């Protein structure tokens, strides 16, 4: 017996989650099945809509305005501007006070761990006091055991953008003798619990000890930016106490993988799915597909060697891109492994790449082409299946790292695909 629902979403990243919410809001009974963890855990937690145009112009000031100018075939053009706005509204509802940026259509410029300033549409509340356009002398504080955040370099990079305030950086030893390879969650949990740590022959709560070390460098700065490790369950409390002790506002700088803001976002969005009643099953891939009369009849999940069939009226493919293997390649070509959807690509592998690392590589845009109902198209531009839609980084026609559009495309196409699928049942 198959597990039956109205809409089955395959893939549990940002696109799959948005799709499940979109379909649920149309009154459909929805199930989301996902294999492994999504790229949300590696991503910064910033929700980039469009930071640069496909031609490389930018930073884009108003992403909504720029989205209207995108060429045919770009995922935003396929989904439509109304879908982008609706998806961002859904994201704001789901995340509540956890995220900032909804007060304006314009991009914020957020300092990131490499010292870059990122144009982004939504940013964690914990990063809000640090946005580059807000004035205030800024001190970045890094930890000597966390080499991926070099605070003096981040300060220099911010200064080089010409901001009209002081920027400085200090690297300190995190109190409590953490191992050099300590995970970000180890820092966060210490701060969450305000554990006692040994400092100079005595012990004191870690938040106090950290504030004492930072005070040596505060020198009148209005705000202090730390790598994003300031607590997990009690993050707001940790930031508030540090701010109080330092007499300055405190913010987090989004980090690379593994990313605490990404983990916090994933937790919140799964909690939201649970709250609205979407059924979720994780840990098992969809490995097979049965079709009838041009439609998907059912798909088969691999539950550690046991075949489990899932049946729905509508299906959404949200299995990710090249990073998550939602799109795969070998010497023969480029594939979409679940439904074997068409993935346009040059026959000669040498045409997939350019010589320079930062050149415009064809492979960056590999993915499934879709019509304006987000149905994957075959080589003759005919929908592969009437009841299949695709969303997120499995889609082709855009280069998210260059455009800074990764999370935005996943949210917009996911939500739109979900609404369309939900509406058809
Ligand atoms: C290191 C890194 C940093 C990034 N930083 C940013 C950033 O700063 N800002 C930004 O906006 N974007 C960023 N992105 C991009 C953004 O994270 C992605 O574009 C977006 O989250 C992709 O979401 P998705 O749901 O399409 O795919 P994914 O997150 O890849 O999720 C796909 C899901 O499908 C599951 N799946 C795959 N195959 C199957 C199957 N057969 N059966 C069932 N489930 C399956 C996978 O296990 C996974 O859970 C970053 C990405 C990376 C990798």
mmCIF file with all atom_site columns, N, CA and C in Angstrom, residues 289-298 339 384-385:
data_model
loop_
_atom_site.group_PDB
_atom_site.id
_atom_site.type_symbol
_atom_site.label_atom_id
_atom_site.label_alt_id
_atom_site.label_comp_id
_atom_site.label_asym_id
_atom_site.label_entity_id
_atom_site.label_seq_id
_atom_site.pdbx_PDB_ins_code
_atom_site.Cartn_x
_atom_site.Cartn_y
_atom_site.Cartn_z
_atom_site.occupancy
_atom_site.B_iso_or_equiv
_atom_site.pdbx_formal_charge
_atom_site.auth_seq_id
_atom_site.auth_comp_id
_atom_site.auth_asym_id
_atom_site.auth_atom_id
_atom_site.pdbx_PDB_model_num
ATOM 1  N N  . UNK A 1 289 ? 10.498 5.812  -9.962  1.00 0.00 ? 289 UNK A N  1
ATOM 2  C CA . UNK A 1 289 ? 9.306  6.532  -10.386 1.00 0.00 ? 289 UNK A CA 1
ATOM 3  C C  . UNK A 1 289 ? 8.471  5.616  -11.263 1.00 0.00 ? 289 UNK A C  1
ATOM 4  N N  . UNK A 1 290 ? 7.152  5.615  -11.024 1.00 0.00 ? 290 UNK A N  1
ATOM 5  C CA . UNK A 1 290 ? 6.262  4.879  -11.924 1.00 0.00 ? 290 UNK A CA 1
ATOM 6  C C  . UNK A 1 290 ? 5.339  5.881  -12.585 1.00 0.00 ? 290 UNK A C  1
ATOM 7  N N  . UNK A 1 291 ? 5.183  5.777  -13.917 1.00 0.00 ? 291 UNK A N  1
ATOM 8  C CA . UNK A 1 291 ? 4.367  6.756  -14.623 1.00 0.00 ? 291 UNK A CA 1
ATOM 9  C C  . UNK A 1 291 ? 3.254  6.075  -15.419 1.00 0.00 ? 291 UNK A C  1
ATOM 10 N N  . UNK A 1 292 ? 2.203  6.863  -15.679 1.00 0.00 ? 292 UNK A N  1
ATOM 11 C CA . UNK A 1 292 ? 1.085  6.357  -16.495 1.00 0.00 ? 292 UNK A CA 1
ATOM 12 C C  . UNK A 1 292 ? 0.438  7.535  -17.202 1.00 0.00 ? 292 UNK A C  1
ATOM 13 N N  . UNK A 1 293 ? 0.194  7.431  -18.498 1.00 0.00 ? 293 UNK A N  1
ATOM 14 C CA . UNK A 1 293 ? -0.497 8.463  -19.292 1.00 0.00 ? 293 UNK A CA 1
ATOM 15 C C  . UNK A 1 293 ? 0.132  9.848  -19.158 1.00 0.00 ? 293 UNK A C  1
ATOM 16 N N  . UNK A 1 294 ? 1.431  9.922  -19.226 1.00 0.00 ? 294 UNK A N  1
ATOM 17 C CA . UNK A 1 294 ? 2.103  11.225 -19.189 1.00 0.00 ? 294 UNK A CA 1
ATOM 18 C C  . UNK A 1 294 ? 2.142  11.863 -17.811 1.00 0.00 ? 294 UNK A C  1
ATOM 19 N N  . UNK A 1 295 ? 1.767  11.112 -16.783 1.00 0.00 ? 295 UNK A N  1
ATOM 20 C CA . UNK A 1 295 ? 1.793  11.654 -15.425 1.00 0.00 ? 295 UNK A CA 1
ATOM 21 C C  . UNK A 1 295 ? 2.612  10.748 -14.529 1.00 0.00 ? 295 UNK A C  1
ATOM 22 N N  . UNK A 1 296 ? 3.099  11.317 -13.422 1.00 0.00 ? 296 UNK A N  1
ATOM 23 C CA . UNK A 1 296 ? 3.726  10.475 -12.399 1.00 0.00 ? 296 UNK A CA 1
ATOM 24 C C  . UNK A 1 296 ? 2.607  9.765  -11.654 1.00 0.00 ? 296 UNK A C  1
ATOM 25 N N  . UNK A 1 297 ? 2.677  8.452  -11.561 1.00 0.00 ? 297 UNK A N  1
ATOM 26 C CA . UNK A 1 297 ? 1.657  7.713  -10.821 1.00 0.00 ? 297 UNK A CA 1
ATOM 27 C C  . UNK A 1 297 ? 2.069  7.598  -9.354  1.00 0.00 ? 297 UNK A C  1
ATOM 28 N N  . UNK A 1 298 ? 3.288  7.126  -9.139  1.00 0.00 ? 298 UNK A N  1
ATOM 29 C CA . UNK A 1 298 ? 3.819  7.081  -7.778  1.00 0.00 ? 298 UNK A CA 1
ATOM 30 C C  . UNK A 1 298 ? 5.335  7.051  -7.821  1.00 0.00 ? 298 UNK A C  1
ATOM 31 N N  . UNK A 1 339 ? 13.753 11.916 -11.781 1.00 0.00 ? 339 UNK A N  1
ATOM 32 C CA . UNK A 1 339 ? 12.751 11.754 -12.848 1.00 0.00 ? 339 UNK A CA 1
ATOM 33 C C  . UNK A 1 339 ? 13.401 11.706 -14.231 1.00 0.00 ? 339 UNK A C  1
ATOM 34 N N  . UNK A 1 384 ? 7.533  17.513 -19.191 1.00 0.00 ? 384 UNK A N  1
ATOM 35 C CA . UNK A 1 384 ? 7.911  16.094 -19.044 1.00 0.00 ? 384 UNK A CA 1
ATOM 36 C C  . UNK A 1 384 ? 6.733  15.294 -18.484 1.00 0.00 ? 384 UNK A C  1
ATOM 37 N N  . UNK A 1 385 ? 6.081  15.855 -17.463 1.00 0.00 ? 385 UNK A N  1
ATOM 38 C CA . UNK A 1 385 ? 4.920  15.212 -16.834 1.00 0.00 ? 385 UNK A CA 1
ATOM 39 C C  . UNK A 1 385 ? 3.936  16.315 -16.464 1.00 0.00 ? 385 UNK A C  1
#
